[in-house]
Short mmCIF file of C-alpha atoms in Angstrom, two decimals:
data_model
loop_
_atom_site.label_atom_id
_atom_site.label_comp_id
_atom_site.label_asym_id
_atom_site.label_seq_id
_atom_site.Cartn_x
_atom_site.Cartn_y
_atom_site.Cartn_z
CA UNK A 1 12.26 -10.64 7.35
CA UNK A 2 10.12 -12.22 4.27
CA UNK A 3 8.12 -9.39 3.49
CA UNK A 4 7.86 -5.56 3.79
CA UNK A 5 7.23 -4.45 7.70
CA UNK A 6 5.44 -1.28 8.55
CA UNK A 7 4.65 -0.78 12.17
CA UNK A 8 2.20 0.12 13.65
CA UNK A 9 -0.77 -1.16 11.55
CA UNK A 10 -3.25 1.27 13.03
CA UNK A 11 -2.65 4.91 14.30
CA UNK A 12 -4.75 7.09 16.17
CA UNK A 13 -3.49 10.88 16.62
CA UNK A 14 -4.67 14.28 18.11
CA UNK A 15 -4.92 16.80 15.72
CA UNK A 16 -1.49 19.01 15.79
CA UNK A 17 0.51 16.06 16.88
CA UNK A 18 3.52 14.84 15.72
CA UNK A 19 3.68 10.74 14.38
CA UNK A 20 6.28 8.69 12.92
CA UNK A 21 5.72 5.49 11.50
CA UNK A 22 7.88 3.00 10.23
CA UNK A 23 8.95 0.67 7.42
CA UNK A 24 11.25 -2.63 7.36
CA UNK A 25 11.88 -3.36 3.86
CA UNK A 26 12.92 -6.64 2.65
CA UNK A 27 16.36 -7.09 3.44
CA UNK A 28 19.11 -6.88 0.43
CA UNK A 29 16.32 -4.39 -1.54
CA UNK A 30 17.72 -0.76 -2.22
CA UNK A 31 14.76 0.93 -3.41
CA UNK A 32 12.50 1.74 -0.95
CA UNK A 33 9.25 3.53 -1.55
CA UNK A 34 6.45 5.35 0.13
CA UNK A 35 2.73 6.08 -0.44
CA UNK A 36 -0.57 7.65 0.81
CA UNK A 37 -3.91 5.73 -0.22
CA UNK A 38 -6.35 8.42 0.78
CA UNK A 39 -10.13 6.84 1.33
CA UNK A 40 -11.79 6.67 -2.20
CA UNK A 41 -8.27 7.98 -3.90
CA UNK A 42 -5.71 6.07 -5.47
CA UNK A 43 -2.42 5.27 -4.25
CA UNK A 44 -0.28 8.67 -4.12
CA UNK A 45 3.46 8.94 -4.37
CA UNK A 46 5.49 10.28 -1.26
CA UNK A 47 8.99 9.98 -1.94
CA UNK A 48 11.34 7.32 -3.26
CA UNK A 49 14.74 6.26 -1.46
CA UNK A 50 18.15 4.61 -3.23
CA UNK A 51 20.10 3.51 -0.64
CA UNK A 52 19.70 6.34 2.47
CA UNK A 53 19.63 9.14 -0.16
CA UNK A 54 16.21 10.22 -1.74
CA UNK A 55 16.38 11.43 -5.59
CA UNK A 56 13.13 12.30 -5.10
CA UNK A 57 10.96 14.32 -2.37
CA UNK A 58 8.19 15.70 -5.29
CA UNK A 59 5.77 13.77 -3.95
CA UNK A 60 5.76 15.24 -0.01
CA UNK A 61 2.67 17.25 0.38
CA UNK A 62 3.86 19.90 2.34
CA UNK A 63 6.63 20.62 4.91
CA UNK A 64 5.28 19.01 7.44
CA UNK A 65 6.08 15.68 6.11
CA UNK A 66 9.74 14.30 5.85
CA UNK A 67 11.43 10.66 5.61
CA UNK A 68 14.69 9.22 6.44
CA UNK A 69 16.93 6.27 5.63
CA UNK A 70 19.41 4.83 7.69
CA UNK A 71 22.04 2.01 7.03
CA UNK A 72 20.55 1.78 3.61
CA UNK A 73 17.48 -0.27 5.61
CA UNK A 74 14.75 1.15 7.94
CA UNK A 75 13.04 4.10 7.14
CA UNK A 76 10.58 6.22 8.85
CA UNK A 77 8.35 8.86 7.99
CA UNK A 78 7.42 11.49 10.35
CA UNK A 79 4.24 13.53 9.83
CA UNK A 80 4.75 17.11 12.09
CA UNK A 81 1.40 18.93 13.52
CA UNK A 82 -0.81 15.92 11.80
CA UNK A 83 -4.21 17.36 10.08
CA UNK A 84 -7.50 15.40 9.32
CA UNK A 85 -6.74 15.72 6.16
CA UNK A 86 -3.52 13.60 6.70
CA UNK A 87 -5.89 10.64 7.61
CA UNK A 88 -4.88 7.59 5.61
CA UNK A 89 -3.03 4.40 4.47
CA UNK A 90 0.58 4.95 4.32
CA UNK A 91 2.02 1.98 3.08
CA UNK A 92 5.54 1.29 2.08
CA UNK A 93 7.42 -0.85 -0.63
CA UNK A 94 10.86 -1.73 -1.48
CA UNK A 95 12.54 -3.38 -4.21
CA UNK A 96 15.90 -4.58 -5.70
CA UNK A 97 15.72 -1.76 -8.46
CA UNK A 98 13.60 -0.11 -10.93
CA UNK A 99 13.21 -3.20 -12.79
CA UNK A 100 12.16 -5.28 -10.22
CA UNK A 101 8.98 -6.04 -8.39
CA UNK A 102 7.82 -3.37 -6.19
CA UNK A 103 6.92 -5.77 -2.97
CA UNK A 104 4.08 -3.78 -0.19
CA UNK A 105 3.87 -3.69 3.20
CA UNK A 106 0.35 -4.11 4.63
CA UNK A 107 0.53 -0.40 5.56
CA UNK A 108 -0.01 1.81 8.25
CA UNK A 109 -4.08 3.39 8.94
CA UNK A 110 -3.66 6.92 10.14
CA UNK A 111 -6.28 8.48 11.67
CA UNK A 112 -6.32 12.50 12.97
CA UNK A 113 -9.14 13.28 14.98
CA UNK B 1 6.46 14.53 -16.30
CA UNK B 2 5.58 11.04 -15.76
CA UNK B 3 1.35 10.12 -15.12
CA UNK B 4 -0.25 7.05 -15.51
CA UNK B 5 -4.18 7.20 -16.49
CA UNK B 6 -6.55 4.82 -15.55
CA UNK B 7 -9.27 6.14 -17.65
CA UNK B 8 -12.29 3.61 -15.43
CA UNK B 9 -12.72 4.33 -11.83
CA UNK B 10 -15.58 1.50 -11.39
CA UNK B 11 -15.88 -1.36 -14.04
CA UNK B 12 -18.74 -3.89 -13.30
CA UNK B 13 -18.91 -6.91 -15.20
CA UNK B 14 -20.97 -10.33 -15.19
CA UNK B 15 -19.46 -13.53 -14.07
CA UNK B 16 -17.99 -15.38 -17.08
CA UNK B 17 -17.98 -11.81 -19.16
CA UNK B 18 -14.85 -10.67 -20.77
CA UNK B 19 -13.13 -7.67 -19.06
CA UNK B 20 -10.97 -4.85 -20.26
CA UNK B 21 -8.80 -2.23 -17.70
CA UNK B 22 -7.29 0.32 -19.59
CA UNK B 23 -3.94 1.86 -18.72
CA UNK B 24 -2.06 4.78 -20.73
CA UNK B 25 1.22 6.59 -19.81
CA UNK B 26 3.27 9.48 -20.86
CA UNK B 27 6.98 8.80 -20.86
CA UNK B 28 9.23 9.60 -23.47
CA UNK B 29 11.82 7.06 -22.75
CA UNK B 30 11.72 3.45 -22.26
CA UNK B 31 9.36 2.12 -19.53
CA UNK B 32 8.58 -0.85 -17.23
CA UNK B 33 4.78 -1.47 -16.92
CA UNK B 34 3.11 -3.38 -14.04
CA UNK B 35 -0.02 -3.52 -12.78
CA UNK B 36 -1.13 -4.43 -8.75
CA UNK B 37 -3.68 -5.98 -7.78
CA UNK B 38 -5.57 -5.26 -3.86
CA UNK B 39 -7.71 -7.95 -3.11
CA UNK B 40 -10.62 -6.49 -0.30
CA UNK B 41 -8.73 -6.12 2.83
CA UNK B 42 -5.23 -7.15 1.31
CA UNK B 43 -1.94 -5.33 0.49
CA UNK B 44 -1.03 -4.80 -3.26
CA UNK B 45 0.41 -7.86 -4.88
CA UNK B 46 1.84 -7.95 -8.46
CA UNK B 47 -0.49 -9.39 -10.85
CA UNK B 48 2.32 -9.21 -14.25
CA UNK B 49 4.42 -6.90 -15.36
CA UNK B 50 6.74 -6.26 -18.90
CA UNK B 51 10.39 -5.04 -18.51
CA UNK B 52 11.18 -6.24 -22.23
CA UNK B 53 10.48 -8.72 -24.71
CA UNK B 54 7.47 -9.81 -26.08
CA UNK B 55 4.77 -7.31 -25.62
CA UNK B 56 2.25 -9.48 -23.92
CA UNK B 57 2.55 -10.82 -20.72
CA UNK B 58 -0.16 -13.12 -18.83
CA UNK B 59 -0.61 -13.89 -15.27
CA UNK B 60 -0.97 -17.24 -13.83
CA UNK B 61 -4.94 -17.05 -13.14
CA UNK B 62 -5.67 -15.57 -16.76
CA UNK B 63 -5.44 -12.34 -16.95
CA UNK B 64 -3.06 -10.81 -19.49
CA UNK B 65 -1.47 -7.24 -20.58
CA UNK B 66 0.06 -5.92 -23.98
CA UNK B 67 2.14 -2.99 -24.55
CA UNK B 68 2.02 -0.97 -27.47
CA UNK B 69 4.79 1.36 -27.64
CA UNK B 70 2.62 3.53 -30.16
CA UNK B 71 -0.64 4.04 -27.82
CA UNK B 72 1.57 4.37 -25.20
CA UNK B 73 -0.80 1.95 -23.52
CA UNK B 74 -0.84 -1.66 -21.51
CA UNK B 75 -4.92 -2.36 -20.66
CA UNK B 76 -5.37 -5.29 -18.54
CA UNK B 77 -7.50 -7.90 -20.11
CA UNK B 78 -9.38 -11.13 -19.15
CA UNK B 79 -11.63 -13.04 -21.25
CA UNK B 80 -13.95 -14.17 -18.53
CA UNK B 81 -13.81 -13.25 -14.78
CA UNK B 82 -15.24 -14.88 -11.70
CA UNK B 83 -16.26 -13.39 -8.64
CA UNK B 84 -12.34 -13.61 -6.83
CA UNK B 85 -11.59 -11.54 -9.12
CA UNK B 86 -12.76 -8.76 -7.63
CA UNK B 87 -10.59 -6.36 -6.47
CA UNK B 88 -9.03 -2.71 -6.96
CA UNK B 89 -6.17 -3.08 -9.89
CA UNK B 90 -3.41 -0.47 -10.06
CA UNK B 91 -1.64 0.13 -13.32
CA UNK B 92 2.18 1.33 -12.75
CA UNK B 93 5.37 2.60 -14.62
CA UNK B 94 8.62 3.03 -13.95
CA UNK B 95 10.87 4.82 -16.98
CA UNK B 96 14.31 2.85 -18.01
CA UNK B 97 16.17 5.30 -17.45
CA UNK B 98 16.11 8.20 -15.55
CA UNK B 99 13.92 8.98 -12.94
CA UNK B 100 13.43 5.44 -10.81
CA UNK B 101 10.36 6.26 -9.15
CA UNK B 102 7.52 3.79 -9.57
CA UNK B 103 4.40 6.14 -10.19
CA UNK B 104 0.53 4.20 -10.14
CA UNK B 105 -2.44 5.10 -11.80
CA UNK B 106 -5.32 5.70 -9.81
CA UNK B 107 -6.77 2.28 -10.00
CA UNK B 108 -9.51 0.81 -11.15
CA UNK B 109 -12.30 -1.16 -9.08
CA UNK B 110 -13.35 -4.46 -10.48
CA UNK B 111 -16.41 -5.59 -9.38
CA UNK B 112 -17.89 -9.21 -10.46
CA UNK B 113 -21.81 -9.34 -10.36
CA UNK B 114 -23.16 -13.08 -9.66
#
């Protein structure tokens, strides 16, 4: 596609359930990123992909939240027993390499009521 | 560990006024510096960025950023705004080598007053 994909836009979840949400990154780009803009906070780092494998997780807030890669493409990251506190824009980016312009999705809203 | 600090949360500034958004980062290897910009109701878009080079880099609707190796800094200037340019600006840094992980500041709200 031309741009970064992330699907769906808006999320609406009962406490303690599980959600997965997804991101299409630009085809041909290796590094694929994710983040949590919490309301009033600035744009936290998740976790960073290279290909399917992911150098590094420091970013995940607890265990509750994991990501995978497939085919060096999609990627989806699944939030288990969501919290309120896990209410916000996820949004997603991908890139041809460190060097390179980091390119966002329009993100995902999550909201756990 | 890498951190990028955007020391301004909220920066208001008249129409036509000259702005300054600072940016500082702790690396001790070589870095890429870029800073987003989130227009209300947008995604993040790249406003400039330096990978190498000469130290400062502009945008193509004025706005400009230097790095100084030394301050270990790369503020985001513009010597007189108008009211699109408000907007929430990220600052972000990726080290050369290393670690590949793009890590952003916590941004800074522009706001341009009429």
């Amino acid at each position: 596609g031309a741009g970064v994909s992330q699907s769906p836009s808006n999320k609406v979840t009962e406490k303690g359930k599980d959600v997965e949400l997804r991101c299409d990154p630009i085809s041909g780009h290796t590094a694929l990123y994710w983040y949590r803009q919490s309301l009033g906070q600035g744009l936290e780092f998740l976790i960073y992909f290279q290909g399917n494998s992911a150098p590094d997780k420091s970013g995940l807030p607890s265990d509750r939240f994991s990501a995978e890669r497939t085919g060096g493409s999609v990627s989806t990251l699944t939030i288990q027993r969501t919290q309120q506190e896990d209410s916000a824009v996820y949004l997603c980016a991908s890139s041809l390499g460190r060097k390179a312009e980091a390119f966002f999705g329009q993100g995902t809203r999550l909201t756990v009521v | 560990a890498q951190s990028v600090t955007q020391l301004d949360s909220q920066v208001p500034v008249f129409e036509e006024a000259p702005v300054e958004l600072r940016c500082n980062y702790s690396s001790s290897v070589s870095v890429y510096l870029f800073w987003y910009v989130q227009y209300p109701n947008q995604g993040l878009q790249l406003l400039l960025k330096y990978l190498s080079g000469s130290t400062l880099v502009e945008s193509i609707n004025g706005f400009e950023a230097e790095f100084n190796k030394s301050q270990t800094s790369f503020h985001l200037r513009k010597p007189s705004v108008h009211i699109s340019d408000t907007a929430e600006y990220f600052c972000a840094v990726s080290e050369g080598t290393g670690a590949n992980n793009l890590f952003f500041g916590t941004g800074t709200r522009l706001t341009v007053i009429p």
